[in-house]
PDB file of C-alpha atoms in Angstrom:
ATOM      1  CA  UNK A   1       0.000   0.000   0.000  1.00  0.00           C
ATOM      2  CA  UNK A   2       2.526   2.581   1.119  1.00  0.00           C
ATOM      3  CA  UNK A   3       4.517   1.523  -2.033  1.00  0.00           C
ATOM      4  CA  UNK A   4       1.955   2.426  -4.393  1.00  0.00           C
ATOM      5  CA  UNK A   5       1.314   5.810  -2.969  1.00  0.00           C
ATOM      6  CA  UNK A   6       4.973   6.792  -3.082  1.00  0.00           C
ATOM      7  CA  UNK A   7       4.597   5.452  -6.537  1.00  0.00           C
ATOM      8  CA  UNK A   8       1.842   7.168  -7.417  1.00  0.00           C
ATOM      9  CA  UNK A   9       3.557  10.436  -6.164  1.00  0.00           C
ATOM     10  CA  UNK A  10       6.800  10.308  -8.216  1.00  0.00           C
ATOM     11  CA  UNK A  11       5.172   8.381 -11.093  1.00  0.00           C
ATOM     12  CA  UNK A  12       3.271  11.334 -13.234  1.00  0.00           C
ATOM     13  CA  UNK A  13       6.708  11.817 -14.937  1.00  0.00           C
ATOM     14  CA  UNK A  14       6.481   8.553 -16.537  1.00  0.00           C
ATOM     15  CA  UNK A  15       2.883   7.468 -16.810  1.00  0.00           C
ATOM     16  CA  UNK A  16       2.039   6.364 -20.031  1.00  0.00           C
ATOM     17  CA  UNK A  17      -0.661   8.933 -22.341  1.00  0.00           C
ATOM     18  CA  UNK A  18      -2.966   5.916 -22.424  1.00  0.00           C
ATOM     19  CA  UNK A  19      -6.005   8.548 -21.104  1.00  0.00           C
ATOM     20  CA  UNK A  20      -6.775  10.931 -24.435  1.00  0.00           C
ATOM     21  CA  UNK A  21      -9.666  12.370 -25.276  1.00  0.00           C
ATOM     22  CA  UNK A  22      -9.427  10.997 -28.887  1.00  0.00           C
ATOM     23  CA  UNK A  23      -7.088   7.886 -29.524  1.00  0.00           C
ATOM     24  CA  UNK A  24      -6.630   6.579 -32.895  1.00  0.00           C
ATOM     25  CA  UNK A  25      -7.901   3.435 -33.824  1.00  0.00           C
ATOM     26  CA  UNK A  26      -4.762   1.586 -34.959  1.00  0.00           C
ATOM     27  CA  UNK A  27      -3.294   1.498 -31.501  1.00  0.00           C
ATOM     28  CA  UNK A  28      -1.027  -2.273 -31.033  1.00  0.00           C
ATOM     29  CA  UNK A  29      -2.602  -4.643 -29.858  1.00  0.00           C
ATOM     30  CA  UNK A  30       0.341  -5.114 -27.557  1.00  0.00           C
ATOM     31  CA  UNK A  31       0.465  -1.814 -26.345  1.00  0.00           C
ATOM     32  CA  UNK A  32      -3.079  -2.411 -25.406  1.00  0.00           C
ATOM     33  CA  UNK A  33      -2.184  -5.543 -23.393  1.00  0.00           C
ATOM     34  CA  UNK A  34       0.511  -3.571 -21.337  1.00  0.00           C
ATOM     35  CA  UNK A  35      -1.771  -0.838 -20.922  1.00  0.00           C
ATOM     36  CA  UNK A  36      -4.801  -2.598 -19.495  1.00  0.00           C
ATOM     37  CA  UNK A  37      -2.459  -4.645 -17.192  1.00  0.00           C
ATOM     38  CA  UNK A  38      -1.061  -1.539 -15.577  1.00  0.00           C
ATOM     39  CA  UNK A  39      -4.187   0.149 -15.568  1.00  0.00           C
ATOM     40  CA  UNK A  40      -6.394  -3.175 -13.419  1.00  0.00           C
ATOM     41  CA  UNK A  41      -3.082  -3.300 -11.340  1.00  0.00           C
ATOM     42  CA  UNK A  42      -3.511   0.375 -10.579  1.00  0.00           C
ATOM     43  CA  UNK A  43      -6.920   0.331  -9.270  1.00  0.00           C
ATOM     44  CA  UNK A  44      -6.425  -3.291  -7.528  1.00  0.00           C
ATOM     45  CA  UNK A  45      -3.610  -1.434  -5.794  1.00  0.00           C
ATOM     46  CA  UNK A  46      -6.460   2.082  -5.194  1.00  0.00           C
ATOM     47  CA  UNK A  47      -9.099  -0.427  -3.863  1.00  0.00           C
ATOM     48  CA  UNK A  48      -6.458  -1.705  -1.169  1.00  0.00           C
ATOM     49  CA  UNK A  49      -6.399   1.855   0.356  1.00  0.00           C
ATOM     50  CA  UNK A  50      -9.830   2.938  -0.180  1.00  0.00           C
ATOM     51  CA  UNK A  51     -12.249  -0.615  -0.164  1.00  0.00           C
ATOM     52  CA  UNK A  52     -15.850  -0.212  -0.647  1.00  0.00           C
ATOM     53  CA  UNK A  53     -15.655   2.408  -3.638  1.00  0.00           C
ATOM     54  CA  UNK A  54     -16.737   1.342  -6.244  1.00  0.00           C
ATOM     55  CA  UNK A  55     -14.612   2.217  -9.455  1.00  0.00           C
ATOM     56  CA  UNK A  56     -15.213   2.023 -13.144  1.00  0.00           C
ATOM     57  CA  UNK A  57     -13.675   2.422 -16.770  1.00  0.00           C
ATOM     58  CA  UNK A  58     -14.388   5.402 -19.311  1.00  0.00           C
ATOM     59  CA  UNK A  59     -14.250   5.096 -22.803  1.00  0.00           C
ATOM     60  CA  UNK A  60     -11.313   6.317 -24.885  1.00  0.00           C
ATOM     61  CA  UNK A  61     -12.988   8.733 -27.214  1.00  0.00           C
ATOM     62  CA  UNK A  62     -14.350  10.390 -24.558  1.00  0.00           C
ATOM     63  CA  UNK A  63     -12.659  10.014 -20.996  1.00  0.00           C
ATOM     64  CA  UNK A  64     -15.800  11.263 -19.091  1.00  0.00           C
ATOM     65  CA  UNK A  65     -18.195   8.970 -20.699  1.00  0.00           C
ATOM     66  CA  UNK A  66     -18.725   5.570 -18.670  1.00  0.00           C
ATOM     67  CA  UNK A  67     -17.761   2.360 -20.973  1.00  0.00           C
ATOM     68  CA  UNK A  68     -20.277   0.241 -19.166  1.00  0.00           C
ATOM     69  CA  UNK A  69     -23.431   0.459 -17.570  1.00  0.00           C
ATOM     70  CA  UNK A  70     -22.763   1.364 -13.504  1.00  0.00           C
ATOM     71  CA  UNK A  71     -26.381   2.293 -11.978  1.00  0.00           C
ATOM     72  CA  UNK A  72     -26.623  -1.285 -10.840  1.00  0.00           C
ATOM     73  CA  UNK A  73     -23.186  -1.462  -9.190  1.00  0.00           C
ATOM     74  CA  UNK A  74     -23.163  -1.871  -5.582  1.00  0.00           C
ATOM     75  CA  UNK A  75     -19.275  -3.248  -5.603  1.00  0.00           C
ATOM     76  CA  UNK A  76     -16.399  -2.809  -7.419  1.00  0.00           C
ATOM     77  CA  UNK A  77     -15.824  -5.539 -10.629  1.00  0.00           C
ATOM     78  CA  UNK A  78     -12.620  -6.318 -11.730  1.00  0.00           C
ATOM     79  CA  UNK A  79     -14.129  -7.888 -15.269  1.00  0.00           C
ATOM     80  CA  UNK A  80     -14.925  -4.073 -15.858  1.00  0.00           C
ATOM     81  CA  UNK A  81     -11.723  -3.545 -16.486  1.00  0.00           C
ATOM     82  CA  UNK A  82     -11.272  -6.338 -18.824  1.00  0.00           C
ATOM     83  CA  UNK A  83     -11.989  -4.646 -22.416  1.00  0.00           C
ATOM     84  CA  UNK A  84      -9.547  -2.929 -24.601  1.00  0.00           C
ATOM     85  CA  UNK A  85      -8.964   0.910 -25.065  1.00  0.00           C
ATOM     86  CA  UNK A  86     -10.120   1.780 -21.580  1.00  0.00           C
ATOM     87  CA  UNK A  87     -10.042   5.998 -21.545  1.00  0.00           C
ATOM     88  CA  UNK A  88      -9.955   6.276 -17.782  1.00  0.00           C
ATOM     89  CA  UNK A  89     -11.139   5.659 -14.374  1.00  0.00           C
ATOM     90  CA  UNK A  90     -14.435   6.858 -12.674  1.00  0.00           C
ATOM     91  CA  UNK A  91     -15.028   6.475  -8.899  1.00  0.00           C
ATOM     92  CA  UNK A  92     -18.983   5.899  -8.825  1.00  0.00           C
ATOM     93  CA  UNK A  93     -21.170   8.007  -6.216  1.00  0.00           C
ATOM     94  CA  UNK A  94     -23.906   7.896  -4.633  1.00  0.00           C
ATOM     95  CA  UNK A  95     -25.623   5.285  -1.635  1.00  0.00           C
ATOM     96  CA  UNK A  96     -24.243   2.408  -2.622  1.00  0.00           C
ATOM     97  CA  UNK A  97     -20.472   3.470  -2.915  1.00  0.00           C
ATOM     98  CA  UNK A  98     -20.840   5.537  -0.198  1.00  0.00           C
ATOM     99  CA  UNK A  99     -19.286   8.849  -1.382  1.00  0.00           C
ATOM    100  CA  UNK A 100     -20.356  12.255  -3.023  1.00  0.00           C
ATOM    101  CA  UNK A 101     -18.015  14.543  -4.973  1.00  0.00           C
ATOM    102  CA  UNK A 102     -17.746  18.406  -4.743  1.00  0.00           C
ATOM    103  CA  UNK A 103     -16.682  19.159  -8.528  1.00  0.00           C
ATOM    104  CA  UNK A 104     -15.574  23.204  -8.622  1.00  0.00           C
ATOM    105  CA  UNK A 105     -14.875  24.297 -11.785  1.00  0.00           C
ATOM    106  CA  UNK A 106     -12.362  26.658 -13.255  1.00  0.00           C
ATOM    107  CA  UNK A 107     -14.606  30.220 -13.693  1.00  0.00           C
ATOM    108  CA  UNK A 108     -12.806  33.509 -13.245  1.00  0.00           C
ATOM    109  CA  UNK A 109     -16.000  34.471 -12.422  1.00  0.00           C
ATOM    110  CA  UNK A 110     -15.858  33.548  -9.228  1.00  0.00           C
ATOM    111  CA  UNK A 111     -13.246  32.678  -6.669  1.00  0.00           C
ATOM    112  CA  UNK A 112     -13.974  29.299  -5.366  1.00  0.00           C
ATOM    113  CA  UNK A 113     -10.969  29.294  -3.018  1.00  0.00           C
ATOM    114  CA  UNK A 114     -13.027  31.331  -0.297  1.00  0.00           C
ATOM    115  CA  UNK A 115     -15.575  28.724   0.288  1.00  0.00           C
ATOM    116  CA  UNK A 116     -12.914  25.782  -0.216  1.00  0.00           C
ATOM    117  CA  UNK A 117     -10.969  27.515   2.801  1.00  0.00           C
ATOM    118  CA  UNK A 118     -13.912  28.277   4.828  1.00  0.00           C
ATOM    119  CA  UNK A 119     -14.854  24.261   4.984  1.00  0.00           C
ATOM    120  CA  UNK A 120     -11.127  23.050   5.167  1.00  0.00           C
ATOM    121  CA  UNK A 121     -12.196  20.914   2.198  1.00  0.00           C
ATOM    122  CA  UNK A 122      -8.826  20.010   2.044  1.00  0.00           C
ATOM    123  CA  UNK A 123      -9.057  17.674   4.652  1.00  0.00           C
ATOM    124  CA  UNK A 124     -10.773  14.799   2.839  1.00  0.00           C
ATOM    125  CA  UNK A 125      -9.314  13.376  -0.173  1.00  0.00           C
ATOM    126  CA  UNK A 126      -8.872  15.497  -3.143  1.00  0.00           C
ATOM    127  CA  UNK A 127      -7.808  16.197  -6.497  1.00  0.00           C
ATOM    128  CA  UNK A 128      -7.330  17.810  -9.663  1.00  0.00           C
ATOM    129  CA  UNK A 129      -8.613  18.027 -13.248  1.00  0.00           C
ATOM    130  CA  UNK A 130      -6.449  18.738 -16.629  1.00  0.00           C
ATOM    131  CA  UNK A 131      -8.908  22.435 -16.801  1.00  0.00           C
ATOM    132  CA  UNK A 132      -7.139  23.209 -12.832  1.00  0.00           C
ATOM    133  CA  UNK A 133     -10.960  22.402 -11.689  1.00  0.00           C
ATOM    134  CA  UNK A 134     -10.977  20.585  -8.194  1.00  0.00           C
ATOM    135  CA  UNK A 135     -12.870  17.151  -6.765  1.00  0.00           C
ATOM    136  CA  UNK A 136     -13.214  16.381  -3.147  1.00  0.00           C
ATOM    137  CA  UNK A 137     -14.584  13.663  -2.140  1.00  0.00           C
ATOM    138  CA  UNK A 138     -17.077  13.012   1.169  1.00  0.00           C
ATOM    139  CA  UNK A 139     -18.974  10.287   2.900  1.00  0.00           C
ATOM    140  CA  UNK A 140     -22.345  10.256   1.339  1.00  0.00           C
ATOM    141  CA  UNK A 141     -24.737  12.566   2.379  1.00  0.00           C
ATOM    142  CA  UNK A 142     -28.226  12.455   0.475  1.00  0.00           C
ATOM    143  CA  UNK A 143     -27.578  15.277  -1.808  1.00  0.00           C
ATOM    144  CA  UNK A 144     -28.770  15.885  -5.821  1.00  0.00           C
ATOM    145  CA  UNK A 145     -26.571  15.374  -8.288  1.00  0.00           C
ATOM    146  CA  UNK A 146     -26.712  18.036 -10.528  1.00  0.00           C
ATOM    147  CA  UNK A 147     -24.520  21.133 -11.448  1.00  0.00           C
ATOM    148  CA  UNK A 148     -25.172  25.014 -10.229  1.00  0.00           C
ATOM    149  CA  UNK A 149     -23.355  27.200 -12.876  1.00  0.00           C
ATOM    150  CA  UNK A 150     -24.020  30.260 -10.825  1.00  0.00           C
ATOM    151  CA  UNK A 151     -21.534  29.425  -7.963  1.00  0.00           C
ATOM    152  CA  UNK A 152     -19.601  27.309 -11.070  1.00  0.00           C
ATOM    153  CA  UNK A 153     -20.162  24.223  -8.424  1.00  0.00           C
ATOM    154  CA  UNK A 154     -21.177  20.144  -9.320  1.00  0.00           C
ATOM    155  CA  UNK A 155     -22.278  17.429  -6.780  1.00  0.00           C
ATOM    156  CA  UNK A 156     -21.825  13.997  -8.196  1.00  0.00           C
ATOM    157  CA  UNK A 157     -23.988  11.890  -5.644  1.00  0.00           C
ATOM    158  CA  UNK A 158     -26.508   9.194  -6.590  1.00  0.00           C
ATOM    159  CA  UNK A 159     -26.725   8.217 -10.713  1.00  0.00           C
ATOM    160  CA  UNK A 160     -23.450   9.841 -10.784  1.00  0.00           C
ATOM    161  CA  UNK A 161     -19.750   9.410 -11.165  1.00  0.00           C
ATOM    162  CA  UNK A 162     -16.538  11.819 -11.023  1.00  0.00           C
ATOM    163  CA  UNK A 163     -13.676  10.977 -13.064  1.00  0.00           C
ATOM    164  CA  UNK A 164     -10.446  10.124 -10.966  1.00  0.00           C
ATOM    165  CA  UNK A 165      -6.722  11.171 -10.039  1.00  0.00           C
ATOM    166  CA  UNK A 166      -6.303   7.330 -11.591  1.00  0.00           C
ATOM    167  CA  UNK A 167      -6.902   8.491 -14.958  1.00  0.00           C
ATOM    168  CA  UNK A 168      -3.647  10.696 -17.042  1.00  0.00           C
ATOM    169  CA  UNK A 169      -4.035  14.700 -16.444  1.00  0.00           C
ATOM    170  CA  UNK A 170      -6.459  13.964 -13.540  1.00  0.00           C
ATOM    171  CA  UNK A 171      -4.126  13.696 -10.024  1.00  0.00           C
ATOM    172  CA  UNK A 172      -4.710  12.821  -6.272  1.00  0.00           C
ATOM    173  CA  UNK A 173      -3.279  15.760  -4.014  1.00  0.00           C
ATOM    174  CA  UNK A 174      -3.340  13.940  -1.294  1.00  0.00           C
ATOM    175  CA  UNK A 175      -3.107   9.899  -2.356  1.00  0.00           C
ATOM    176  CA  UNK A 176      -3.651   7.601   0.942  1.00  0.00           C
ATOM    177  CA  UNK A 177      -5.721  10.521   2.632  1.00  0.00           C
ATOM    178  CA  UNK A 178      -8.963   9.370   4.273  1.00  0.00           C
ATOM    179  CA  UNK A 179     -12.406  10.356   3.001  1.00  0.00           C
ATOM    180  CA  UNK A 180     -14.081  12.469   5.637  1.00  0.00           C
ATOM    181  CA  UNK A 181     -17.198  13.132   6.428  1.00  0.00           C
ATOM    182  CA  UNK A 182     -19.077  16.243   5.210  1.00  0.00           C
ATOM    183  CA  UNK A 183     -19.252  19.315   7.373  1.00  0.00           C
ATOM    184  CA  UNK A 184     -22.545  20.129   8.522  1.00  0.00           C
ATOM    185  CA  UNK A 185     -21.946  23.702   7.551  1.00  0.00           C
ATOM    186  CA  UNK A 186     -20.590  22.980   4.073  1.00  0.00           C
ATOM    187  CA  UNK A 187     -24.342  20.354   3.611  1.00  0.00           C
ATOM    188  CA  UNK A 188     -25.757  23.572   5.004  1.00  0.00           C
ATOM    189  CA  UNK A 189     -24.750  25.782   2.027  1.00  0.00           C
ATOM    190  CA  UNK A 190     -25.353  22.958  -0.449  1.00  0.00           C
ATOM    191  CA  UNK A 191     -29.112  22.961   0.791  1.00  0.00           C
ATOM    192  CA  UNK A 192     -29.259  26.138   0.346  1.00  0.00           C
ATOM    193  CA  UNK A 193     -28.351  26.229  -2.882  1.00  0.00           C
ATOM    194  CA  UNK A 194     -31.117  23.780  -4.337  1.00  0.00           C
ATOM    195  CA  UNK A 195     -28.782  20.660  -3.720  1.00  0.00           C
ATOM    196  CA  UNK A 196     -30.843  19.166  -1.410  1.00  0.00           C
ATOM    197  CA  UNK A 197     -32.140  15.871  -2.045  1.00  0.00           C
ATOM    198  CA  UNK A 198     -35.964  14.198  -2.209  1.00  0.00           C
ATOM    199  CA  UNK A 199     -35.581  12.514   1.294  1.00  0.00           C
ATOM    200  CA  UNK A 200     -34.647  16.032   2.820  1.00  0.00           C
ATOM    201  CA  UNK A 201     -37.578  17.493   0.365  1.00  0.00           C
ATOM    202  CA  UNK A 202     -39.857  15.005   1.564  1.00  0.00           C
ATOM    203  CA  UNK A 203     -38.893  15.595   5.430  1.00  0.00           C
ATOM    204  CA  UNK A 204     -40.075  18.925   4.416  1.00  0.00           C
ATOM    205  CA  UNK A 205     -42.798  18.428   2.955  1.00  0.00           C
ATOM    206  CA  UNK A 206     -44.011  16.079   5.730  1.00  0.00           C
ATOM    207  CA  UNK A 207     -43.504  18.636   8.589  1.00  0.00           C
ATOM    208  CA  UNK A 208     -45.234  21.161   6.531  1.00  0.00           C
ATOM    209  CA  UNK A 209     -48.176  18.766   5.962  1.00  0.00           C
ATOM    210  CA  UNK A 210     -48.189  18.187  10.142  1.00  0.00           C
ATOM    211  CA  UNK A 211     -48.147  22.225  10.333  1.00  0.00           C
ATOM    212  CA  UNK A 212     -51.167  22.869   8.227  1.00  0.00           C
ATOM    213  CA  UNK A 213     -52.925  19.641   9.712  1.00  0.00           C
ATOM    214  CA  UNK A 214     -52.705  21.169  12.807  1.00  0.00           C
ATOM    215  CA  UNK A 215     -53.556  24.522  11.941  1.00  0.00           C
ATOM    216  CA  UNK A 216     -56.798  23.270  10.133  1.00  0.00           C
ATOM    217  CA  UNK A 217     -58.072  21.367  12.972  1.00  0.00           C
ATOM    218  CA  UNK A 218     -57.512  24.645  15.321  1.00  0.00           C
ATOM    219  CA  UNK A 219     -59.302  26.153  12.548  1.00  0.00           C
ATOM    220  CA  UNK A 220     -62.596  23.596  12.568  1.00  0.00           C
ATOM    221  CA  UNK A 221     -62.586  23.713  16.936  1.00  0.00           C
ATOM    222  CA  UNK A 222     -62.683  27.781  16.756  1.00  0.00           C
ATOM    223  CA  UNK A 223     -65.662  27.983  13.678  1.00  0.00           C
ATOM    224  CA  UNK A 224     -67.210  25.140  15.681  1.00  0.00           C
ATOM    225  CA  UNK A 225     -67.230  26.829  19.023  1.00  0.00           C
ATOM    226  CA  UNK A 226     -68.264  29.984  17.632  1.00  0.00           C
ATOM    227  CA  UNK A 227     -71.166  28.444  15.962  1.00  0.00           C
ATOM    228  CA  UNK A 228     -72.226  26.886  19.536  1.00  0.00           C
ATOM    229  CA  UNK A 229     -72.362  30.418  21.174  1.00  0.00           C
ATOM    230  CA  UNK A 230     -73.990  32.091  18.046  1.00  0.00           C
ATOM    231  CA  UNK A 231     -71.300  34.529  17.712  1.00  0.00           C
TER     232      UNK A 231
END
């Protein structure tokens, strides 16, 4: 374990460009051999530091397209990884790998750093993307997945899947770091910024529901008793 992360440190230098956006179609067979070796080796290796996740391949014509179906997944399958011309590795999220991602995006827009600070998102287990965007990754909490272009922010949670520091250009800041759980005050902004999911919604909606119940039956008892007394 503590190989491959010292590895994986000093490594970029000499990792092969298997992971392009377009690869041509004539690649060697051999090549291809060598490269899906190091590649299941490589997340065999990933899994041993961080079991339970549930990783998966992306095609080579497009590295943040999934090359198999992954809804269904609740572990990680090493026949996955079996196919030719794999494009790169996805980390699944959601319930049943137990892990969201907070995907900031590169907008000069806005200054991300502020809220990244605020939440010492640093803490969990992070990384980067070729465009200098940033992934951290949390215990799951039941949040959307969806993107919010206004504060240039993505959650990846359930039916989603982030891309990983396993996969060329993309890298692990912190390899062998744990995955934390989520501060209440960063799920706090997230709410509050429509990423809230249907079980919070429908907590909502259900306390609402008991507050107008309530409120209609003090409603009925007053008409009622001022009925009796011919008011």
């Amino acid at each position: 374990m503590d190989k491959f992360i010292e590895g994986y440190k000093a490594e970029e230098s000499i990792r092969p460009e298997r992971h392009t956006k377009k690869v041509a179609l004539t690649i060697d067979n051999y090549f291809i051999d060598i490269v899906k070796s190091q590649t299941m080796a490589q997340v065999s290796e990933f899994m041993a530091i961080y079991p339970g996740l549930i990783p998966i391949p992306t095609r080579c014509d497009d590295i943040k397209v999934a090359a198999c179906g992954f809804k269904k997944l609740t572990r990680y399958d090493p026949k996955l990884f079996d196919i030719p011309n794999i494009g790169g590795i996805a980390l699944k999220c959601g319930r049943q790998s137990g892990i969201v991602c907070i995907d900031f995006d590169v907008d000069e827009r806005r200054d991300v750093t502020e809220i990244i600070e605020r939440y010492n998102m640093k803490e969990t287990l992070w990384e980067t993307s070729p465009s200098g965007g940033m992934h951290f990754y949390y215990e799951y909490e039941p949040l959307k997945n969806k993107a919010h272009s206004e504060i240039s922010l993505d959650v990846r949670s359930d039916g989603g899947y982030s891309v990983c520091g396993l996969t060329c250009n993309y890298r692990f800041s912190n390899i062998g770091c744990s995955i934390k759980k989520m501060p209440s005050g960063l799920v706090d902004f997230l709410i509050s910024h429509d990423f809230g999911c249907s079980e919070q919604n429908t907590k909502t909606k259900r306390e609402t529901k008991k507050i107008k119940s309530y409120t209609n039956s003090n409603l009925k008892y007053f008409c009622d008793f001022f009925k009796s007394i011919n008011y």
